[in-house]
Amino acid sequence: MRNKELIEKLKIERALSHDEWLQIFDTWDADDLAFAIETAREIAVDRFGKKIYFRGIVEFTNVCKNDCYYCGIRAGNSECQRYRLDEEDILKCCADGYAHGFRTFVLQGGEDPYYTKDRICVIVRRITEEYPDCAVTMSIGELDRDFYQALYDAGARRYLLRHETRDAAHYALLHPAGMSIESRMRCLKDLKEIGFQTGCGIMVGSPHQTSEHIAEDMMFMTEFKPEMVGLGPFIPHRDTPFRDEPAGSVDLTLLVIALTRILLPDALIPSTTALGTAEAEGRQKGVLAGCNVVMPNLSPLEVRKKYMLYDGKVGTDMSAEAGIRTLRVQMEEIGYEVIVGRGDFNDKNSSIWEGRHR
Ligand code: SAH
C-alpha cells in the first residue's frame, strides 16, 4: 500500500501494524506530509471547531534530582541557576491566569525533593478550593503510586508524563542508569488506573531516534490511549551531553502530530513551545496539523530564563500578559479562536460542544 492509502486506513481503523508505521516513517515525502496534515486538520475541525484551549503553565521549580541527557535543568548542569516558587507565588500565577480566562493550570517542575507529597498537596488543594471551576494538571515526573493518589485526592485530575520513547535501548541512551522504561510505564499505568486524564509523548528527532522507535511509539499510543499527547522537536541545550546533537525536524514533528490526531481523534494535543522555538510559525503549523491546545507560560518573568529545558526557548523575555497576547494573535491569524473553559477530554458539556450535541 502507498503511504496515502495507509493514512486513509489509519483514519478508518485507528490502528496500523508495526511494519505499516515503519513504512510511513521510512519513506514519507512532502505529498504524504501534506495529506496527513489535511486529514488531521479535518478531523480536529470536525471534533472541536476552529477552537483552541489555552492552559496556563506555571514552572514552579527548576531543581531536579534527575540527569536526563537532553534536559537543560538536569541535576548535573552546574550552570543552571536554581529557583523555587513558594505557595504564594504559585497562587499569584494562578490568580493572574484566572483573570486572563484560564481554567486549567499546569504545575510543571523538575523532580524536586523539596516538594514532598504533603507540601505539593497543600498547594493543589488550595488551587482547587479557590478555583473550583478550574482543572489542575501536574507535570512533575516519576513518583510513587501513593503520591499520585494523594495528588488526585487533593483535586488534580490530569497528569503529563511523556514516555520519551517506548524502546528500552533508546530510553537508556537518553537517560542515565537508574532511570528505566519499566519505571516510566509503571507510572503511566498507575496514573491511568487512579483516574487521571493522562498524557504521554516524545521528543521528535531526539538523539539516536530511528523510524523504528517512532513506529513503536505509535503502537504504544494505540494501546495506551492517552487522553493527552505532548509532541515537540528535540532542541539541544548547550550545557548538556547532547549539546552537539542536531535539532529534530519541524516537518517530521508535524507528521507525527498529524498521525497522532488521526489515531486519537479526541485527544488533547498541545502545539508545544518547542515547536514554536524551532520555527517562528511553529505553533501555528502545529494547530493546522491537528493540535487543539496551546500552553502559555504564567511563570513570573524573573524565573523564566532559568527554566531553560533547551536553548532559545521562546517567551522567556516577555511577561505572562504579553505571551498570552502573542499567542492569541497567532491563533487569530490562522482563523482560530481561543476559548475559555476547562476543556476536559471528550467533555461533551464544555462550551466547545455547544450547538453540536444539544
Ligand atoms: N520533570 C518533568 C517536567 C519537565 S520536562 C518531567 O520530566 O516530566 C518536560 C518535557 O520537556 C520532557 O518530558 C521532555 O520531553 C521535554 N524536553 C526536555 N528537554 C528537552 C529538549 N532539550 N528539547 C525538547 N524537549 C525537551
mmCIF file of C-alpha atoms and ligand atoms in Angstrom:
data_model
loop_
_atom_site.group_PDB
_atom_site.id
_atom_site.type_symbol
_atom_site.label_atom_id
_atom_site.label_comp_id
_atom_site.label_asym_id
_atom_site.label_seq_id
_atom_site.Cartn_x
_atom_site.Cartn_y
_atom_site.Cartn_z
ATOM 1 C CA MET A 1 0.000 0.000 0.000
ATOM 2 C CA ARG A 2 1.146 3.519 -0.651
ATOM 3 C CA ASN A 3 1.582 5.911 2.271
ATOM 4 C CA LYS A 4 -1.570 7.866 1.480
ATOM 5 C CA GLU A 5 -3.559 4.649 1.476
ATOM 6 C CA LEU A 6 -2.064 3.773 4.848
ATOM 7 C CA ILE A 7 -3.140 7.160 6.193
ATOM 8 C CA GLU A 8 -6.677 6.531 4.881
ATOM 9 C CA LYS A 9 -6.612 3.129 6.529
ATOM 10 C CA LEU A 10 -5.448 4.671 9.803
ATOM 11 C CA LYS A 11 -8.369 7.081 9.687
ATOM 12 C CA ILE A 12 -10.852 4.235 9.361
ATOM 13 C CA GLU A 13 -9.279 1.532 11.520
ATOM 14 C CA ARG A 14 -7.469 3.723 14.102
ATOM 15 C CA ALA A 15 -4.548 1.332 14.011
ATOM 16 C CA LEU A 16 -1.742 0.220 11.733
ATOM 17 C CA SER A 17 0.699 -2.640 12.008
ATOM 18 C CA HIS A 18 4.243 -2.032 13.133
ATOM 19 C CA ASP A 19 5.503 -2.541 9.581
ATOM 20 C CA GLU A 20 2.965 -0.104 8.187
ATOM 21 C CA TRP A 21 4.034 2.603 10.646
ATOM 22 C CA LEU A 22 7.637 1.855 9.814
ATOM 23 C CA GLN A 23 6.989 2.231 6.099
ATOM 24 C CA ILE A 24 5.465 5.676 6.633
ATOM 25 C CA PHE A 25 8.332 6.946 8.791
ATOM 26 C CA ASP A 26 10.944 5.464 6.455
ATOM 27 C CA THR A 27 9.522 6.646 3.149
ATOM 28 C CA TRP A 28 7.246 9.694 3.639
ATOM 29 C CA ASP A 29 7.613 12.634 1.268
ATOM 30 C CA ALA A 30 6.220 16.190 1.109
ATOM 31 C CA ASP A 31 3.000 14.969 -0.523
ATOM 32 C CA ASP A 32 2.368 12.414 2.210
ATOM 33 C CA LEU A 33 3.001 15.074 4.853
ATOM 34 C CA ALA A 34 0.537 17.467 3.224
ATOM 35 C CA PHE A 35 -2.044 14.682 3.005
ATOM 36 C CA ALA A 36 -1.584 13.675 6.666
ATOM 37 C CA ILE A 37 -1.872 17.309 7.782
ATOM 38 C CA GLU A 38 -5.014 17.880 5.727
ATOM 39 C CA THR A 39 -6.646 14.702 7.047
ATOM 40 C CA ALA A 40 -5.707 15.528 10.655
ATOM 41 C CA ARG A 41 -6.941 19.099 10.384
ATOM 42 C CA GLU A 42 -10.311 17.945 9.024
ATOM 43 C CA ILE A 43 -10.700 15.572 11.971
ATOM 44 C CA ALA A 44 -9.758 18.266 14.517
ATOM 45 C CA VAL A 45 -12.062 20.880 12.986
ATOM 46 C CA ASP A 46 -14.900 18.368 12.834
ATOM 47 C CA ARG A 47 -14.477 17.477 16.524
ATOM 48 C CA PHE A 48 -13.521 20.808 18.064
ATOM 49 C CA GLY A 49 -14.306 23.510 15.511
ATOM 50 C CA LYS A 50 -11.630 26.125 14.930
ATOM 51 C CA LYS A 51 -11.206 26.451 18.674
ATOM 52 C CA ILE A 52 -8.119 26.207 20.804
ATOM 53 C CA TYR A 53 -7.897 25.549 24.515
ATOM 54 C CA PHE A 54 -5.454 27.656 26.493
ATOM 55 C CA ARG A 55 -3.709 26.130 29.518
ATOM 56 C CA GLY A 56 -1.602 28.269 31.815
ATOM 57 C CA ILE A 57 1.688 26.660 32.728
ATOM 58 C CA VAL A 58 3.442 27.519 35.975
ATOM 59 C CA GLU A 59 7.055 26.328 36.085
ATOM 60 C CA PHE A 60 7.334 26.290 39.843
ATOM 61 C CA THR A 61 10.772 24.729 40.367
ATOM 62 C CA ASN A 62 13.809 24.024 38.206
ATOM 63 C CA VAL A 63 15.501 21.920 40.877
ATOM 64 C CA CYS A 64 15.766 18.340 39.632
ATOM 65 C CA LYS A 65 17.304 15.183 41.006
ATOM 66 C CA ASN A 66 17.393 13.522 37.601
ATOM 67 C CA ASP A 67 20.080 13.754 34.966
ATOM 68 C CA CYS A 68 18.278 13.242 31.667
ATOM 69 C CA TYR A 69 20.907 13.810 28.983
ATOM 70 C CA TYR A 70 18.696 16.093 26.886
ATOM 71 C CA CYS A 71 17.367 18.440 29.535
ATOM 72 C CA GLY A 72 18.777 21.847 30.459
ATOM 73 C CA ILE A 73 17.637 21.650 34.103
ATOM 74 C CA ARG A 74 19.286 18.257 34.713
ATOM 75 C CA ALA A 75 20.959 17.858 38.097
ATOM 76 C CA GLY A 76 24.416 17.772 36.505
ATOM 77 C CA ASN A 77 24.112 21.223 34.918
ATOM 78 C CA SER A 78 26.042 23.441 37.325
ATOM 79 C CA GLU A 79 25.470 26.487 35.094
ATOM 80 C CA CYS A 80 21.755 26.401 35.834
ATOM 81 C CA GLN A 81 20.639 28.925 38.484
ATOM 82 C CA ARG A 82 18.098 27.112 40.599
ATOM 83 C CA TYR A 83 14.840 28.566 41.910
ATOM 84 C CA ARG A 84 11.644 27.531 43.629
ATOM 85 C CA LEU A 85 8.355 29.390 43.715
ATOM 86 C CA ASP A 86 6.613 29.254 47.070
ATOM 87 C CA GLU A 87 2.941 28.666 47.680
ATOM 88 C CA GLU A 88 2.022 32.342 47.498
ATOM 89 C CA ASP A 89 3.983 32.849 44.242
ATOM 90 C CA ILE A 90 2.181 29.903 42.666
ATOM 91 C CA LEU A 91 -1.228 31.117 43.805
ATOM 92 C CA LYS A 92 -0.426 34.550 42.404
ATOM 93 C CA CYS A 93 0.375 33.000 38.982
ATOM 94 C CA CYS A 94 -2.982 31.211 39.084
ATOM 95 C CA ALA A 95 -4.805 34.432 40.030
ATOM 96 C CA ASP A 96 -3.227 36.230 37.060
ATOM 97 C CA GLY A 97 -4.093 33.329 34.801
ATOM 98 C CA TYR A 98 -7.662 33.228 36.035
ATOM 99 C CA ALA A 99 -8.068 36.925 35.285
ATOM 100 C CA HIS A 100 -6.960 36.169 31.721
ATOM 101 C CA GLY A 101 -9.614 33.496 31.327
ATOM 102 C CA PHE A 102 -7.572 30.373 32.037
ATOM 103 C CA ARG A 103 -9.477 27.469 33.536
ATOM 104 C CA THR A 104 -6.633 24.972 33.533
ATOM 105 C CA PHE A 105 -3.399 25.395 35.463
ATOM 106 C CA VAL A 106 -0.464 23.152 34.699
ATOM 107 C CA LEU A 107 2.059 22.875 37.515
ATOM 108 C CA GLN A 108 5.327 21.739 35.980
ATOM 109 C CA GLY A 109 8.728 21.309 37.509
ATOM 110 C CA GLY A 110 11.845 19.270 37.880
ATOM 111 C CA GLU A 111 11.770 16.283 40.229
ATOM 112 C CA ASP A 112 12.434 18.431 43.270
ATOM 113 C CA PRO A 113 12.576 16.515 46.578
ATOM 114 C CA TYR A 114 11.719 19.722 48.481
ATOM 115 C CA TYR A 115 8.166 19.365 47.191
ATOM 116 C CA THR A 116 7.144 16.402 49.282
ATOM 117 C CA LYS A 117 3.731 14.826 48.926
ATOM 118 C CA ASP A 118 2.383 16.960 51.783
ATOM 119 C CA ARG A 119 3.822 20.245 50.541
ATOM 120 C CA ILE A 120 2.575 19.838 46.996
ATOM 121 C CA CYS A 121 -0.837 18.528 48.023
ATOM 122 C CA VAL A 122 -1.425 21.607 50.184
ATOM 123 C CA ILE A 123 -0.834 23.762 47.111
ATOM 124 C CA VAL A 124 -3.029 21.654 44.829
ATOM 125 C CA ARG A 125 -5.825 21.690 47.387
ATOM 126 C CA ARG A 126 -5.629 25.458 47.747
ATOM 127 C CA ILE A 127 -5.866 25.927 43.994
ATOM 128 C CA THR A 128 -8.798 23.546 43.588
ATOM 129 C CA GLU A 129 -10.620 25.170 46.546
ATOM 130 C CA GLU A 130 -10.046 28.728 45.395
ATOM 131 C CA TYR A 131 -10.834 27.905 41.765
ATOM 132 C CA PRO A 132 -13.467 25.156 41.802
ATOM 133 C CA ASP A 133 -14.204 25.807 38.127
ATOM 134 C CA CYS A 134 -10.592 25.109 37.131
ATOM 135 C CA ALA A 135 -8.654 21.942 36.344
ATOM 136 C CA VAL A 136 -5.235 21.281 37.823
ATOM 137 C CA THR A 137 -2.727 19.385 35.709
ATOM 138 C CA MET A 138 0.515 18.104 37.210
ATOM 139 C CA SER A 139 3.801 17.513 35.391
ATOM 140 C CA ILE A 140 6.411 16.668 37.998
ATOM 141 C CA GLY A 141 7.810 13.398 36.763
ATOM 142 C CA GLU A 142 8.001 9.911 38.251
ATOM 143 C CA LEU A 143 6.501 9.370 41.711
ATOM 144 C CA ASP A 144 5.165 6.530 43.826
ATOM 145 C CA ARG A 145 1.617 5.425 43.298
ATOM 146 C CA ASP A 146 0.741 6.774 46.761
ATOM 147 C CA PHE A 147 1.987 10.181 45.787
ATOM 148 C CA TYR A 148 -0.061 10.156 42.559
ATOM 149 C CA GLN A 149 -3.123 9.048 44.527
ATOM 150 C CA ALA A 150 -2.606 11.881 47.040
ATOM 151 C CA LEU A 151 -2.416 14.407 44.197
ATOM 152 C CA TYR A 152 -5.666 13.036 42.810
ATOM 153 C CA ASP A 153 -7.291 13.184 46.230
ATOM 154 C CA ALA A 154 -6.125 16.787 46.564
ATOM 155 C CA GLY A 155 -8.039 17.583 43.387
ATOM 156 C CA ALA A 156 -5.590 17.243 40.469
ATOM 157 C CA ARG A 157 -7.245 15.500 37.533
ATOM 158 C CA ARG A 158 -4.641 15.457 34.774
ATOM 159 C CA TYR A 159 -1.031 14.394 34.618
ATOM 160 C CA LEU A 160 1.562 14.891 31.894
ATOM 161 C CA LEU A 161 4.427 12.421 31.787
ATOM 162 C CA ARG A 162 5.981 11.915 28.392
ATOM 163 C CA HIS A 163 7.221 8.388 27.909
ATOM 164 C CA GLU A 164 10.049 9.901 25.750
ATOM 165 C CA THR A 165 10.481 6.626 23.804
ATOM 166 C CA ARG A 166 8.897 3.180 24.094
ATOM 167 C CA ASP A 167 12.120 1.414 23.174
ATOM 168 C CA ALA A 168 14.126 0.242 26.193
ATOM 169 C CA ALA A 169 17.523 0.562 24.481
ATOM 170 C CA HIS A 170 16.706 4.032 23.165
ATOM 171 C CA TYR A 171 15.406 5.047 26.593
ATOM 172 C CA ALA A 172 18.760 4.030 28.064
ATOM 173 C CA LEU A 173 20.571 6.274 25.572
ATOM 174 C CA LEU A 174 18.545 9.300 26.711
ATOM 175 C CA HIS A 175 18.701 8.702 30.463
ATOM 176 C CA PRO A 176 21.346 7.643 32.967
ATOM 177 C CA ALA A 177 21.354 4.278 34.715
ATOM 178 C CA GLY A 178 18.724 4.319 37.431
ATOM 179 C CA MET A 179 16.011 5.559 35.103
ATOM 180 C CA SER A 180 14.197 2.935 33.065
ATOM 181 C CA ILE A 181 11.350 2.480 30.660
ATOM 182 C CA GLU A 182 9.838 -0.059 33.085
ATOM 183 C CA SER A 183 9.560 2.585 35.759
ATOM 184 C CA ARG A 184 8.086 5.089 33.297
ATOM 185 C CA MET A 185 5.479 2.558 32.186
ATOM 186 C CA ARG A 186 4.610 1.734 35.801
ATOM 187 C CA CYS A 187 3.961 5.438 36.403
ATOM 188 C CA LEU A 188 1.773 5.840 33.326
ATOM 189 C CA LYS A 189 -0.229 2.756 34.216
ATOM 190 C CA ASP A 190 -0.730 3.945 37.817
ATOM 191 C CA LEU A 191 -1.846 7.375 36.636
ATOM 192 C CA LYS A 192 -4.481 5.898 34.326
ATOM 193 C CA GLU A 193 -5.708 3.439 36.935
ATOM 194 C CA ILE A 194 -6.080 6.194 39.527
ATOM 195 C CA GLY A 195 -8.257 8.052 37.065
ATOM 196 C CA PHE A 196 -6.096 10.880 35.800
ATOM 197 C CA GLN A 197 -6.504 12.112 32.261
ATOM 198 C CA THR A 198 -3.006 11.038 31.328
ATOM 199 C CA GLY A 199 -0.577 12.499 28.825
ATOM 200 C CA CYS A 200 2.394 10.724 27.262
ATOM 201 C CA GLY A 201 4.571 11.804 24.352
ATOM 202 C CA ILE A 202 8.002 12.069 22.804
ATOM 203 C CA MET A 203 10.602 14.486 21.542
ATOM 204 C CA VAL A 204 10.752 14.080 17.778
ATOM 205 C CA GLY A 205 14.309 13.778 16.497
ATOM 206 C CA SER A 206 15.819 13.011 19.890
ATOM 207 C CA PRO A 207 19.386 11.682 19.661
ATOM 208 C CA HIS A 208 19.618 8.072 18.407
ATOM 209 C CA GLN A 209 15.918 8.008 17.480
ATOM 210 C CA THR A 210 15.065 5.875 14.426
ATOM 211 C CA SER A 211 11.886 5.324 12.381
ATOM 212 C CA GLU A 212 11.622 2.021 14.175
ATOM 213 C CA HIS A 213 11.392 3.826 17.513
ATOM 214 C CA ILE A 214 8.678 6.205 16.331
ATOM 215 C CA ALA A 215 6.752 3.210 14.956
ATOM 216 C CA GLU A 216 6.953 1.642 18.439
ATOM 217 C CA ASP A 217 5.746 4.912 19.984
ATOM 218 C CA MET A 218 2.693 4.890 17.715
ATOM 219 C CA MET A 219 1.979 1.254 18.613
ATOM 220 C CA PHE A 220 2.266 2.138 22.294
ATOM 221 C CA MET A 221 -0.140 5.053 21.974
ATOM 222 C CA THR A 222 -2.620 2.851 20.111
ATOM 223 C CA GLU A 223 -2.725 0.531 23.081
ATOM 224 C CA PHE A 224 -2.366 3.069 25.918
ATOM 225 C CA LYS A 225 -4.954 5.513 24.558
ATOM 226 C CA PRO A 226 -3.620 8.635 26.264
ATOM 227 C CA GLU A 227 -6.069 11.498 26.772
ATOM 228 C CA MET A 228 -3.265 13.972 26.020
ATOM 229 C CA VAL A 229 -0.135 13.751 23.889
ATOM 230 C CA GLY A 230 2.863 16.099 24.105
ATOM 231 C CA LEU A 231 4.987 16.214 20.946
ATOM 232 C CA GLY A 232 7.782 18.650 20.172
ATOM 233 C CA PRO A 233 11.081 18.609 18.330
ATOM 234 C CA PHE A 234 14.220 17.856 20.333
ATOM 235 C CA ILE A 235 16.278 21.048 20.677
ATOM 236 C CA PRO A 236 19.834 20.839 22.063
ATOM 237 C CA HIS A 237 20.858 22.696 25.207
ATOM 238 C CA ARG A 238 24.415 23.929 25.382
ATOM 239 C CA ASP A 239 25.126 22.687 28.904
ATOM 240 C CA THR A 240 24.038 19.078 28.342
ATOM 241 C CA PRO A 241 25.785 15.996 26.915
ATOM 242 C CA PHE A 242 23.619 16.421 23.792
ATOM 243 C CA ARG A 243 24.870 19.954 23.074
ATOM 244 C CA ASP A 244 26.225 18.986 19.636
ATOM 245 C CA GLU A 245 23.293 16.855 18.537
ATOM 246 C CA PRO A 246 21.107 18.192 15.718
ATOM 247 C CA ALA A 247 17.626 19.516 16.496
ATOM 248 C CA GLY A 248 14.600 17.473 15.432
ATOM 249 C CA SER A 249 12.909 18.453 12.180
ATOM 250 C CA VAL A 250 9.750 20.559 12.223
ATOM 251 C CA ASP A 251 8.272 18.611 9.300
ATOM 252 C CA LEU A 252 8.767 15.248 10.971
ATOM 253 C CA THR A 253 7.238 16.693 14.158
ATOM 254 C CA LEU A 254 4.219 17.858 12.151
ATOM 255 C CA LEU A 255 3.912 14.408 10.583
ATOM 256 C CA VAL A 256 3.911 12.743 13.998
ATOM 257 C CA ILE A 257 1.358 15.283 15.288
ATOM 258 C CA ALA A 258 -0.941 14.763 12.300
ATOM 259 C CA LEU A 259 -0.754 10.958 12.526
ATOM 260 C CA THR A 260 -1.409 11.125 16.271
ATOM 261 C CA ARG A 261 -4.518 13.224 15.660
ATOM 262 C CA ILE A 262 -5.755 10.681 13.102
ATOM 263 C CA LEU A 263 -5.018 7.831 15.516
ATOM 264 C CA LEU A 264 -6.617 9.548 18.530
ATOM 265 C CA PRO A 265 -9.338 11.902 17.218
ATOM 266 C CA ASP A 266 -10.440 13.123 20.666
ATOM 267 C CA ALA A 267 -7.014 13.593 22.234
ATOM 268 C CA LEU A 268 -5.849 16.893 23.644
ATOM 269 C CA ILE A 269 -2.676 17.678 21.708
ATOM 270 C CA PRO A 270 -0.795 20.882 22.500
ATOM 271 C CA SER A 271 1.097 22.836 19.920
ATOM 272 C CA THR A 272 4.243 22.969 22.024
ATOM 273 C CA THR A 273 6.668 25.696 22.982
ATOM 274 C CA ALA A 274 9.470 23.596 21.457
ATOM 275 C CA LEU A 275 7.665 23.696 18.107
ATOM 276 C CA GLY A 276 7.337 27.487 18.441
ATOM 277 C CA THR A 277 11.026 27.689 19.304
ATOM 278 C CA ALA A 278 12.166 25.591 16.334
ATOM 279 C CA GLU A 279 10.319 27.883 13.938
ATOM 280 C CA ALA A 280 8.614 31.273 14.350
ATOM 281 C CA GLU A 281 5.354 29.936 12.934
ATOM 282 C CA GLY A 282 5.751 26.521 14.513
ATOM 283 C CA ARG A 283 2.813 26.739 16.870
ATOM 284 C CA GLN A 284 0.511 27.881 14.081
ATOM 285 C CA LYS A 285 1.699 24.992 11.929
ATOM 286 C CA GLY A 286 1.024 22.634 14.834
ATOM 287 C CA VAL A 287 -2.582 23.800 15.091
ATOM 288 C CA LEU A 288 -3.028 23.443 11.346
ATOM 289 C CA ALA A 289 -1.718 19.862 11.664
ATOM 290 C CA GLY A 290 -4.329 18.911 14.266
ATOM 291 C CA CYS A 291 -3.270 20.358 17.639
ATOM 292 C CA ASN A 292 -6.096 21.773 19.771
ATOM 293 C CA VAL A 293 -4.288 23.138 22.838
ATOM 294 C CA VAL A 294 -1.742 25.895 23.460
ATOM 295 C CA MET A 295 0.025 26.368 26.779
ATOM 296 C CA PRO A 296 1.083 29.943 27.505
ATOM 297 C CA ASN A 297 3.556 30.464 30.302
ATOM 298 C CA LEU A 298 2.283 32.028 33.533
ATOM 299 C CA SER A 299 5.604 31.870 35.386
ATOM 300 C CA PRO A 300 6.963 35.160 36.766
ATOM 301 C CA LEU A 301 9.284 36.889 34.320
ATOM 302 C CA GLU A 302 12.214 36.739 36.775
ATOM 303 C CA VAL A 303 12.381 32.950 36.708
ATOM 304 C CA ARG A 304 11.573 32.197 33.086
ATOM 305 C CA LYS A 305 15.093 32.287 31.766
ATOM 306 C CA LYS A 306 16.043 29.790 34.444
ATOM 307 C CA TYR A 307 13.545 27.190 33.230
ATOM 308 C CA MET A 308 15.533 26.506 30.084
ATOM 309 C CA LEU A 309 14.914 22.935 29.021
ATOM 310 C CA TYR A 310 16.602 23.717 25.683
ATOM 311 C CA ASP A 311 18.373 26.672 24.058
ATOM 312 C CA GLY A 312 16.407 29.621 22.690
ATOM 313 C CA LYS A 313 13.086 28.748 24.367
ATOM 314 C CA VAL A 314 10.514 31.285 23.171
ATOM 315 C CA GLY A 315 8.610 33.529 25.533
ATOM 316 C CA THR A 316 11.290 33.796 28.216
ATOM 317 C CA ASP A 317 11.704 37.525 27.610
ATOM 318 C CA MET A 318 8.062 38.565 27.870
ATOM 319 C CA SER A 319 5.518 38.885 30.640
ATOM 320 C CA ALA A 320 2.687 36.390 31.003
ATOM 321 C CA GLU A 321 0.371 39.019 29.619
ATOM 322 C CA ALA A 322 2.480 39.680 26.509
ATOM 323 C CA GLY A 323 2.930 35.956 25.924
ATOM 324 C CA ILE A 324 -0.803 35.335 26.059
ATOM 325 C CA ARG A 325 -1.453 38.251 23.709
ATOM 326 C CA THR A 326 1.111 36.983 21.201
ATOM 327 C CA LEU A 327 -0.387 33.503 21.177
ATOM 328 C CA ARG A 328 -3.917 34.823 20.879
ATOM 329 C CA VAL A 329 -2.908 36.906 17.849
ATOM 330 C CA GLN A 330 -1.098 33.938 16.308
ATOM 331 C CA MET A 331 -4.218 31.801 16.649
ATOM 332 C CA GLU A 332 -6.463 34.524 15.235
ATOM 333 C CA GLU A 333 -4.125 34.984 12.260
ATOM 334 C CA ILE A 334 -4.904 31.441 11.160
ATOM 335 C CA GLY A 335 -8.627 31.793 11.839
ATOM 336 C CA TYR A 336 -8.778 30.021 15.208
ATOM 337 C CA GLU A 337 -10.478 31.277 18.347
ATOM 338 C CA VAL A 338 -9.095 30.875 21.838
ATOM 339 C CA ILE A 339 -11.693 29.624 24.270
ATOM 340 C CA VAL A 340 -12.235 29.762 27.983
ATOM 341 C CA GLY A 341 -13.090 26.532 29.746
ATOM 342 C CA ARG A 342 -11.570 23.534 31.458
ATOM 343 C CA GLY A 343 -11.534 21.559 28.242
ATOM 344 C CA ASP A 344 -11.585 18.071 29.675
ATOM 345 C CA PHE A 345 -11.012 15.079 27.461
ATOM 346 C CA ASN A 346 -14.126 14.273 25.472
ATOM 347 C CA ASP A 347 -16.205 16.582 27.614
ATOM 348 C CA LYS A 348 -19.455 16.909 25.729
ATOM 349 C CA ASN A 349 -20.715 19.527 28.211
ATOM 350 C CA SER A 350 -17.946 22.015 27.656
ATOM 351 C CA SER A 351 -18.613 25.120 25.591
ATOM 352 C CA ILE A 352 -16.668 23.661 22.700
ATOM 353 C CA TRP A 353 -19.551 21.270 22.032
ATOM 354 C CA GLU A 354 -22.242 23.917 22.031
ATOM 355 C CA GLY A 355 -24.643 23.523 19.175
ATOM 356 C CA ARG A 356 -23.258 20.141 18.205
ATOM 357 C CA HIS A 357 -24.658 17.840 20.844
ATOM 358 C CA ARG A 358 -27.762 19.576 22.079
HETATM 359 N N1 SAH B 1 10.333 16.973 35.070
HETATM 360 C C1 SAH B 1 9.077 16.821 34.419
HETATM 361 C C2 SAH B 1 8.633 18.009 33.577
HETATM 362 C C3 SAH B 1 9.676 18.864 32.881
HETATM 363 S S1 SAH B 1 10.365 18.262 31.412
HETATM 364 C C4 SAH B 1 9.105 15.579 33.557
HETATM 365 O O1 SAH B 1 10.174 15.026 33.360
HETATM 366 O O2 SAH B 1 8.041 15.139 33.119
HETATM 367 C C5 SAH B 1 9.020 18.285 30.278
HETATM 368 C C6 SAH B 1 9.349 17.734 28.891
HETATM 369 O O3 SAH B 1 10.237 18.603 28.205
HETATM 370 C C7 SAH B 1 10.084 16.419 28.894
HETATM 371 O O4 SAH B 1 9.194 15.356 29.011
HETATM 372 C C8 SAH B 1 10.826 16.420 27.556
HETATM 373 O O5 SAH B 1 10.148 15.626 26.585
HETATM 374 C C9 SAH B 1 10.847 17.890 27.159
HETATM 375 N N2 SAH B 1 12.230 18.341 26.969
HETATM 376 C C10 SAH B 1 13.234 18.301 27.874
HETATM 377 N N3 SAH B 1 14.411 18.677 27.303
HETATM 378 C C11 SAH B 1 14.130 18.969 26.009
HETATM 379 C C12 SAH B 1 14.923 19.370 24.891
HETATM 380 N N4 SAH B 1 16.232 19.548 25.002
HETATM 381 N N5 SAH B 1 14.295 19.581 23.715
HETATM 382 C C13 SAH B 1 12.973 19.406 23.587
HETATM 383 N N6 SAH B 1 12.182 18.993 24.597
HETATM 384 C C14 SAH B 1 12.745 18.766 25.793
#
